[in-house]
Coordinates of C-alpha atoms in Angstrom, one line a residue:
Chain D
M25 CA 104.2 95.2 55.7
N26 CA 101.3 93.9 57.7
Y27 CA 102.4 91.6 60.6
Y28 CA 98.9 91.1 62.0
D29 CA 98.4 87.5 61.0
I30 CA 101.9 86.2 61.8
V31 CA 101.9 87.9 65.3
G32 CA 98.3 86.6 66.0
A33 CA 99.5 83.1 65.1
Y34 CA 102.5 83.4 67.3
L35 CA 100.5 84.6 70.3
D36 CA 97.9 81.8 69.8
S37 CA 100.8 79.3 69.8
E38 CA 100.1 78.3 66.3
L39 CA 103.6 78.7 65.1
E40 CA 105.9 75.7 65.3
G41 CA 109.3 74.5 64.3
E42 CA 111.1 76.5 61.6
A43 CA 108.3 79.1 61.4
L44 CA 108.6 79.8 65.1
R45 CA 112.4 80.0 64.9
D46 CA 112.2 82.4 62.0
F47 CA 109.7 84.5 63.8
K48 CA 111.8 84.8 66.9
T49 CA 114.9 85.7 64.8
E50 CA 112.9 88.3 62.9
L51 CA 111.8 89.8 66.3
T52 CA 115.4 90.6 67.3
T53 CA 115.9 92.8 64.2
N54 CA 112.5 94.1 63.2
P55 CA 111.1 97.0 65.3
A56 CA 107.8 97.1 63.3
L57 CA 107.2 93.4 64.1
N58 CA 108.0 94.1 67.8
K59 CA 105.6 97.0 67.8
E60 CA 102.8 94.8 66.4
L61 CA 103.6 92.1 68.9
E62 CA 103.4 94.6 71.8
F63 CA 100.1 96.0 70.5
Q64 CA 98.5 92.6 70.1
Q65 CA 99.8 91.5 73.6
Q66 CA 98.0 94.6 75.0
L67 CA 94.9 93.7 73.1
I68 CA 94.9 90.3 74.7
E69 CA 95.6 91.9 78.1
G70 CA 92.7 94.2 77.6
I71 CA 90.4 91.3 76.8
K72 CA 91.5 89.5 79.9
E73 CA 91.1 92.7 82.0
N74 CA 87.6 93.1 80.7
R75 CA 86.7 89.6 81.8
R76 CA 88.3 90.1 85.2
L77 CA 86.3 93.2 85.7
D78 CA 83.1 91.5 84.7
L79 CA 83.7 88.8 87.2
K80 CA 84.7 91.2 89.9
T81 CA 81.6 93.2 89.3
R82 CA 79.5 90.0 89.5
L83 CA 81.2 89.1 92.8
D84 CA 80.8 92.6 94.2
N85 CA 77.1 92.4 93.7
I86 CA 76.8 89.2 95.8
P87 CA 75.6 90.1 99.3
V88 CA 77.9 88.7 101.9
S89 CA 78.0 89.1 105.6
G90 CA 81.0 91.1 107.0
G91 CA 84.4 89.7 107.2
A92 CA 86.5 89.1 110.4
G93 CA 86.8 92.8 111.1
T94 CA 83.1 93.2 111.1
I95 CA 82.6 90.1 113.3
T96 CA 84.8 91.7 115.9
F97 CA 82.9 95.0 115.6
G98 CA 79.6 93.2 115.7
K99 CA 80.7 91.4 118.9
I100 CA 81.7 94.7 120.5
V101 CA 78.4 96.3 119.5
T102 CA 76.5 93.3 120.8
G103 CA 78.4 93.5 124.1
V104 CA 77.7 97.2 124.5
V105 CA 74.0 96.8 123.7
I106 CA 73.7 94.0 126.1
L107 CA 75.5 95.9 128.8
A108 CA 73.4 99.0 128.2
G109 CA 70.2 97.0 128.2
V110 CA 71.1 95.1 131.4
G111 CA 72.1 98.4 133.0
Y112 CA 68.8 100.0 132.1
G113 CA 66.9 96.9 133.3
L114 CA 68.7 96.9 136.6
F115 CA 68.2 100.7 137.0
T116 CA 64.5 100.2 136.5
I117 CA 64.4 97.3 138.9
F118 CA 66.5 98.8 141.7
G119 CA 66.0 102.4 140.9
M120 CA 68.6 104.6 142.7
D121 CA 68.7 102.3 145.8
E122 CA 72.4 102.3 146.6
S123 CA 71.9 100.1 149.6
S124 CA 71.2 97.2 147.4
T125 CA 74.1 94.7 147.7
Q126 CA 73.2 92.6 144.7
Q127 CA 73.6 95.3 142.0
P128 CA 77.3 95.4 141.6
G129 CA 77.5 91.7 141.6
I130 CA 75.0 91.2 138.9
I131 CA 76.6 93.9 136.7
S132 CA 80.0 92.4 137.1
E133 CA 78.8 89.0 136.0
V134 CA 77.1 90.5 132.9
V135 CA 80.3 92.4 132.0
E136 CA 82.3 89.2 132.2
N137 CA 79.8 87.4 130.0
S138 CA 80.0 90.2 127.5
A139 CA 83.8 90.0 127.5
D140 CA 83.6 86.3 126.9
V141 CA 81.5 86.9 123.8
I142 CA 83.9 89.5 122.5
Q143 CA 87.2 87.9 123.2
Y144 CA 86.9 84.2 123.6
A145 CA 84.6 83.1 120.8
P146 CA 86.3 80.1 119.1
E147 CA 87.9 81.4 116.0
D148 CA 87.8 78.1 114.2
K149 CA 84.1 78.0 114.0
I150 CA 83.2 81.4 112.9
D151 CA 79.9 80.5 111.2
Q152 CA 78.7 78.5 114.1
T153 CA 79.8 81.2 116.6
L154 CA 78.0 83.8 114.7
S155 CA 74.8 81.9 114.7
E156 CA 75.2 81.0 118.3
E157 CA 76.0 84.6 119.1
E158 CA 72.9 85.9 117.3
S159 CA 70.9 83.3 119.2
S160 CA 72.7 84.3 122.4
S161 CA 72.0 88.0 121.9
V162 CA 68.3 87.2 121.3
K163 CA 68.2 85.2 124.5
K164 CA 69.9 88.0 126.5
E165 CA 67.6 90.6 125.1
T166 CA 64.7 88.4 126.1
V167 CA 66.1 88.3 129.6
I168 CA 66.4 92.1 129.7
K169 CA 62.9 92.6 128.4
R170 CA 61.5 90.2 131.0
E171 CA 63.5 91.9 133.7
Q172 CA 62.1 95.2 132.8
D173 CA 58.5 94.0 132.6
T174 CA 59.0 92.2 135.9
A175 CA 60.3 95.2 137.6
Q176 CA 57.4 97.3 136.5
D177 CA 55.1 94.7 137.9
N178 CA 57.1 94.6 141.2
T179 CA 57.2 90.8 140.9
M180 CA 61.0 90.4 140.9
E181 CA 60.9 87.4 143.3
K182 CA 59.0 85.4 140.7
L183 CA 61.6 85.8 138.1
N184 CA 63.6 82.6 137.6
T185 CA 66.1 82.1 134.8
E186 CA 64.6 78.6 134.2
D187 CA 61.3 80.3 133.2
I188 CA 63.0 82.1 130.3
I189 CA 61.5 81.1 127.0
T190 CA 63.9 81.6 124.2
P191 CA 62.7 81.9 120.7
D192 CA 63.6 79.4 118.1
V193 CA 66.3 80.8 115.9
P194 CA 66.5 79.0 112.6
E195 CA 69.9 77.4 111.7
P196 CA 71.8 79.2 109.0
I197 CA 71.3 77.6 105.6
D198 CA 74.3 75.9 104.4
E199 CA 74.7 75.3 100.7
F200 CA 77.3 72.5 101.3
E201 CA 75.3 70.3 103.6
T202 CA 78.0 67.7 103.6
D203 CA 80.9 70.1 103.8
K204 CA 81.3 71.8 107.2
I205 CA 84.5 73.7 106.8
S206 CA 86.4 75.3 109.5
E207 CA 89.8 76.8 109.4
D208 CA 91.2 73.8 111.2
D209 CA 90.3 71.8 108.1
I210 CA 92.5 73.9 105.9
E211 CA 95.7 72.2 104.9
V212 CA 97.6 74.7 103.0
P213 CA 99.9 72.9 100.5
S214 CA 103.5 72.9 101.5
K215 CA 104.4 74.3 98.0
N216 CA 102.6 77.5 98.7
L217 CA 103.8 77.8 102.3
G218 CA 107.3 77.3 100.9
I219 CA 106.8 80.4 98.7
M220 CA 105.3 82.2 101.7
E221 CA 108.4 81.4 103.8
Y222 CA 111.0 82.5 101.3
P223 CA 109.8 85.9 100.1
N224 CA 113.0 86.5 98.2
E225 CA 112.8 83.3 96.2
S226 CA 111.0 82.7 93.0
N227 CA 107.6 84.4 92.6
L228 CA 106.5 81.6 90.3
E229 CA 103.0 80.3 90.9
I230 CA 103.1 76.5 90.8
S231 CA 100.5 74.3 89.1
I232 CA 100.6 70.5 88.9
I233 CA 99.2 68.6 86.0
R234 CA 98.9 64.9 86.3
N235 CA 97.8 62.1 84.0
K236 CA 99.4 63.5 80.9
R237 CA 100.6 60.7 78.7
K238 CA 103.2 62.7 77.0
Y239 CA 104.6 64.5 80.0
N240 CA 104.9 62.6 83.2
F241 CA 108.0 64.2 84.8
H242 CA 108.4 67.5 83.0
Y243 CA 108.1 71.2 83.7
Q244 CA 107.2 74.3 81.8
V245 CA 107.8 77.9 82.8
K246 CA 105.3 80.5 81.6
T247 CA 105.0 84.1 82.7
D248 CA 105.0 83.9 86.6
Q249 CA 103.9 80.3 86.4
L250 CA 105.7 77.0 86.9
I251 CA 103.8 73.9 85.7
L252 CA 105.0 70.6 87.0
Y253 CA 103.8 67.5 85.0
G254 CA 103.6 64.3 87.0
N255 CA 102.7 63.0 90.4
F256 CA 104.2 65.8 92.4
D257 CA 101.5 65.6 95.1
E258 CA 102.7 62.2 96.3
E259 CA 105.5 63.7 98.3
P260 CA 106.5 67.2 99.4
Y261 CA 108.8 69.1 97.1
Q262 CA 110.6 72.4 97.4
L263 CA 111.9 75.1 95.2
L264 CA 115.3 76.5 95.9
E265 CA 117.0 79.5 94.3
I266 CA 120.7 80.3 94.1
N267 CA 122.2 83.5 92.9
V268 CA 125.1 83.0 90.5
G269 CA 126.5 86.4 89.5
N270 CA 123.5 88.4 88.3
D271 CA 121.5 85.3 87.4
K272 CA 119.1 83.4 89.6
H273 CA 119.1 79.6 89.2
L274 CA 116.0 77.7 90.3
Y275 CA 116.1 74.1 91.5
L276 CA 113.4 71.6 92.4
Y277 CA 114.0 69.2 95.2
F278 CA 111.8 66.1 95.0
K279 CA 112.2 62.6 96.5
G280 CA 115.8 63.3 97.6
M281 CA 116.9 64.5 94.2
Y282 CA 117.6 68.0 92.7
Y283 CA 116.4 69.1 89.3
E284 CA 117.3 72.3 87.5
I285 CA 114.4 74.6 86.3
D286 CA 115.5 76.6 83.3
K287 CA 113.4 79.8 83.6
K288 CA 114.3 80.9 80.1
T289 CA 112.8 78.0 78.3
Q290 CA 109.1 78.4 77.8
E291 CA 108.4 74.9 76.3
V292 CA 107.7 71.8 78.2
A293 CA 111.0 70.2 79.2
P294 CA 111.9 67.0 81.0
L295 CA 113.2 67.3 84.6
I296 CA 116.8 66.2 84.5
K297 CA 118.6 65.1 87.7
I298 CA 121.5 67.1 88.9
T299 CA 124.7 65.1 89.3
N300 CA 127.2 67.8 90.0
R301 CA 128.4 67.0 93.6
K302 CA 129.4 70.5 94.4
L303 CA 126.1 71.9 93.4
I304 CA 124.2 69.2 95.3
S305 CA 126.3 70.0 98.4
A306 CA 125.4 73.7 98.0
L307 CA 121.8 72.9 97.5
N308 CA 121.8 70.6 100.6
K309 CA 123.2 73.4 102.7
L310 CA 120.6 75.8 101.4
K311 CA 117.8 73.3 102.0
D312 CA 119.0 72.5 105.5
K313 CA 118.9 76.2 106.3
S314 CA 115.3 76.3 105.3
P315 CA 112.9 76.3 108.2
Chain P
M21 CA 75.2 70.3 96.4
N22 CA 78.6 68.9 97.4
E23 CA 82.1 70.2 96.6
I24 CA 82.6 67.9 93.6
E25 CA 79.4 69.0 92.0
I26 CA 80.3 72.7 92.6
F27 CA 83.8 72.1 91.1
D28 CA 82.4 70.4 88.0
R29 CA 79.9 73.2 87.5
I30 CA 82.8 75.8 87.7
C31 CA 84.8 73.7 85.3
S32 CA 81.9 73.9 82.8
G33 CA 81.8 77.7 83.2
D34 CA 78.8 78.0 85.4
E35 CA 79.1 81.4 87.1
K36 CA 76.4 80.7 89.6
A37 CA 78.6 78.0 91.1
L38 CA 81.2 80.7 91.5
D39 CA 78.7 82.8 93.4
V40 CA 78.0 79.9 95.8
I41 CA 81.6 79.4 96.8
Y42 CA 82.2 83.1 97.0
K43 CA 79.6 83.4 99.7
K44 CA 80.6 80.1 101.3
Y45 CA 84.3 81.0 101.9
Y46 CA 84.0 84.8 102.2
R47 CA 84.6 85.0 105.9
M48 CA 87.2 82.4 106.1
M49 CA 89.4 83.9 103.3
T50 CA 89.0 87.6 104.2
K51 CA 89.9 86.8 107.8
M52 CA 93.3 85.6 106.7
V53 CA 94.1 89.0 105.1
I54 CA 92.5 91.1 107.9
S55 CA 94.5 89.2 110.6
N56 CA 97.7 89.9 108.6
N57 CA 97.5 93.7 108.6
G58 CA 95.0 94.0 105.7
T59 CA 91.9 96.2 105.6
E60 CA 88.4 94.8 104.9
Q61 CA 88.5 96.2 101.4
E62 CA 91.9 94.7 100.7
A63 CA 90.7 91.4 102.0
K64 CA 87.7 91.5 99.7
D65 CA 89.9 92.4 96.7
I66 CA 92.4 89.7 97.4
Y67 CA 89.7 87.1 97.8
Q68 CA 88.0 88.1 94.6
D69 CA 91.2 88.0 92.7
A70 CA 92.0 84.6 94.1
L71 CA 88.6 83.3 93.1
I72 CA 89.1 84.7 89.6
V73 CA 92.5 82.9 89.3
F74 CA 90.8 79.7 90.6
W75 CA 88.0 80.2 88.0
Q76 CA 90.4 80.7 85.2
K77 CA 92.4 77.6 86.0
A78 CA 89.3 75.5 86.5
V79 CA 87.6 76.5 83.3
S80 CA 90.7 76.1 81.2
G81 CA 90.9 72.5 82.3
N82 CA 94.4 73.0 83.8
L83 CA 93.4 72.3 87.3
V84 CA 93.4 68.8 88.9
M85 CA 92.0 69.1 92.4
T86 CA 94.0 67.0 94.8
S87 CA 92.8 68.9 97.9
K88 CA 89.7 70.6 99.0
M89 CA 88.7 73.7 97.0
S90 CA 88.9 75.8 100.1
T91 CA 92.5 74.7 100.7
Y92 CA 93.4 75.6 97.1
I93 CA 91.7 79.0 97.2
Y94 CA 93.2 79.8 100.6
S95 CA 96.7 79.1 99.3
I96 CA 96.1 81.5 96.3
C97 CA 94.9 84.1 98.8
L98 CA 98.0 83.7 100.8
N99 CA 100.3 84.1 97.8
L100 CA 98.4 87.1 96.4
W101 CA 98.4 88.8 99.8
R102 CA 102.2 88.1 100.2
K103 CA 102.7 89.6 96.7
E104 CA 100.6 92.6 97.6
L105 CA 102.6 93.1 100.8
D106 CA 105.8 92.9 98.8
R107 CA 104.5 95.4 96.3
K108 CA 103.5 97.8 99.1
G109 CA 107.0 97.4 100.7
R110 CA 108.7 98.2 97.4
H111 CA 106.4 101.1 96.7
S112 CA 107.1 102.7 100.1
R113 CA 110.9 102.4 99.4
E114 CA 110.7 103.9 95.9
Q115 CA 111.6 107.6 95.6
K116 CA 108.8 109.9 94.8
D117 CA 110.6 111.4 91.8
S118 CA 111.1 108.2 89.9
P119 CA 107.7 106.8 89.1
D120 CA 107.4 103.9 86.7
Y121 CA 105.9 105.6 83.7
Q122 CA 106.2 102.6 81.5
D123 CA 104.0 100.4 83.8
H124 CA 101.6 103.3 84.1
E125 CA 101.3 103.8 80.4
S126 CA 100.9 100.1 79.8
A127 CA 98.1 99.9 82.4
E128 CA 96.4 102.9 80.7
R129 CA 96.5 101.3 77.3
I130 CA 95.0 98.1 78.7
K131 CA 92.2 100.2 80.2
I132 CA 91.6 101.7 76.8
I133 CA 91.4 98.3 75.2
N134 CA 89.1 97.1 78.0
N135 CA 86.7 100.0 77.0
C136 CA 86.9 99.0 73.4
V137 CA 86.0 95.4 74.2
N138 CA 82.7 96.6 75.6
K139 CA 82.0 98.1 72.2
L140 CA 82.1 94.7 70.6
G141 CA 78.9 92.6 70.1
G142 CA 78.0 90.1 72.8
T143 CA 79.1 87.0 70.8
C144 CA 82.4 88.6 69.8
K145 CA 83.2 89.5 73.4
K146 CA 82.3 85.9 74.5
V147 CA 84.5 84.3 71.9
L148 CA 87.5 86.4 72.7
T149 CA 87.2 86.1 76.5
Y150 CA 86.5 82.4 76.3
F151 CA 89.6 82.0 74.2
Y152 CA 92.0 84.4 75.9
F153 CA 90.8 84.5 79.5
D154 CA 89.2 81.1 80.1
G155 CA 91.6 79.3 77.8
M156 CA 88.9 77.3 76.1
S157 CA 89.7 75.4 72.9
M158 CA 88.0 76.3 69.7
A159 CA 85.9 73.0 70.0
E160 CA 84.7 74.0 73.4
I161 CA 83.8 77.5 72.2
A162 CA 82.0 76.1 69.2
E163 CA 80.0 73.8 71.5
K164 CA 79.3 76.5 74.2
L165 CA 78.1 79.1 71.7
G166 CA 76.4 76.7 69.3
F167 CA 78.6 77.2 66.3
A168 CA 78.5 74.6 63.5
N169 CA 82.0 73.5 64.0
T170 CA 85.5 74.3 65.2
N171 CA 86.4 76.2 62.0
T172 CA 83.4 78.5 62.4
A173 CA 84.6 79.3 65.9
K174 CA 88.1 79.9 64.6
T175 CA 86.9 82.3 61.9
K176 CA 84.6 84.1 64.3
K177 CA 87.5 84.6 66.7
Y178 CA 89.7 85.9 63.9
K179 CA 87.1 88.4 62.8
C180 CA 86.3 89.5 66.3
K181 CA 89.9 90.2 67.2
K182 CA 90.3 92.1 63.9
K183 CA 87.3 94.1 64.8
L184 CA 88.7 95.0 68.2
D185 CA 92.0 95.9 66.5
E186 CA 90.1 98.3 64.2
I187 CA 88.0 99.8 67.0
V188 CA 91.1 100.6 69.1
K189 CA 93.0 102.0 66.2
S190 CA 90.0 104.1 65.0
M191 CA 89.3 105.6 68.4
Y192 CA 92.9 106.3 69.3
S193 CA 95.5 107.6 66.9
E194 CA 98.5 105.4 66.5
S195 CA 100.9 108.1 67.8
D196 CA 98.7 108.4 71.0
F197 CA 98.4 104.8 71.5
L198 CA 101.4 103.0 70.3
D199 CA 104.2 105.4 71.0

């Protein structure tokens, strides 16, 4: 028998009511039906994977400047280049004259400046720091160049830092002109931090859907995903998990109440308040232990 | 172009808008992974995966933005990186003589199907990915691809999936693929 159509309808959520129940019952006893279901599930996964790879390839081809690791490396390289340049400049200015008392002092100052660039750049304004850093390195290189030229002309006395002319470095172009984002601006939602803090708890990814007429205080569990229907962004909420025997029971804490999340049901279900006092007490203890 | 415009363009399936935010947040997002024991390549992979999750949710219409896009994407990156660290931890604890063959075989089959998807025509590929990956409705697919109506889109999707089914089965014997 060919199960292609019925399995396709099931996977596209086109089966309802009695037809859906009959299909699920048939699944428990029919290996051929199971096989077709597994095959079509893999077809769909293959289609999704194809799209994911297409998008990844697209993103891979977008030129981006290096990440944080590269920034640090870039800073180190910049520092070393500046140091080497200044050292060379000073060498040409002072030659091998060890009697000069200014040389160590100047070098020391330059090293400290380089260290500042490497270590103490504000982390919360990476973009700005980079552009400033680029500008700074251009300025420093200009200083070095001038120092070298001046030494060659033996007109060291005339060199004054106020005379240094720095080139105009264009500001980096920002696609979001009205949206200057720094990491300080990031407010990671508590729901996600909650999951981060309890690695042994549910791995469900949470989504919130508001403004659904039919579902205003409901939930749905899909594969690795918990969908909450309603205004769950008004107040913080928390997911708690309790081990009962071999089972793990999941609970939602919201506005001072607890609600059970049945992970086995895949349909949209209303959130029903827990009234069992013992369970509430246990959940309160668990919640209080949470950092 | 402000964030709302970008988000609207992403919701309508404009991939160029995805490029814009990829560049915009690259450093911010990868820094989080790198500063938490990740390599540059891992950081890039996690960020790309997070953006693809974001894209999928936005295009399917299941995402109502209540915070900044960067906040949302950042939280996806955090969760993905935590999962990856968990996976790495589990992997290092597993004994070398007990690999998970079932997962490996399943991944191989998905790779095979992925190759077969590339043998479909352009329209077929779009119909199937719009439906199964982007979660678009038949009406949206009909509008996006210029079909006469929803029924045309539905018929096209049926035929395309059937075609994919045939390609997979013709290129790989049932015993090789299904057992």
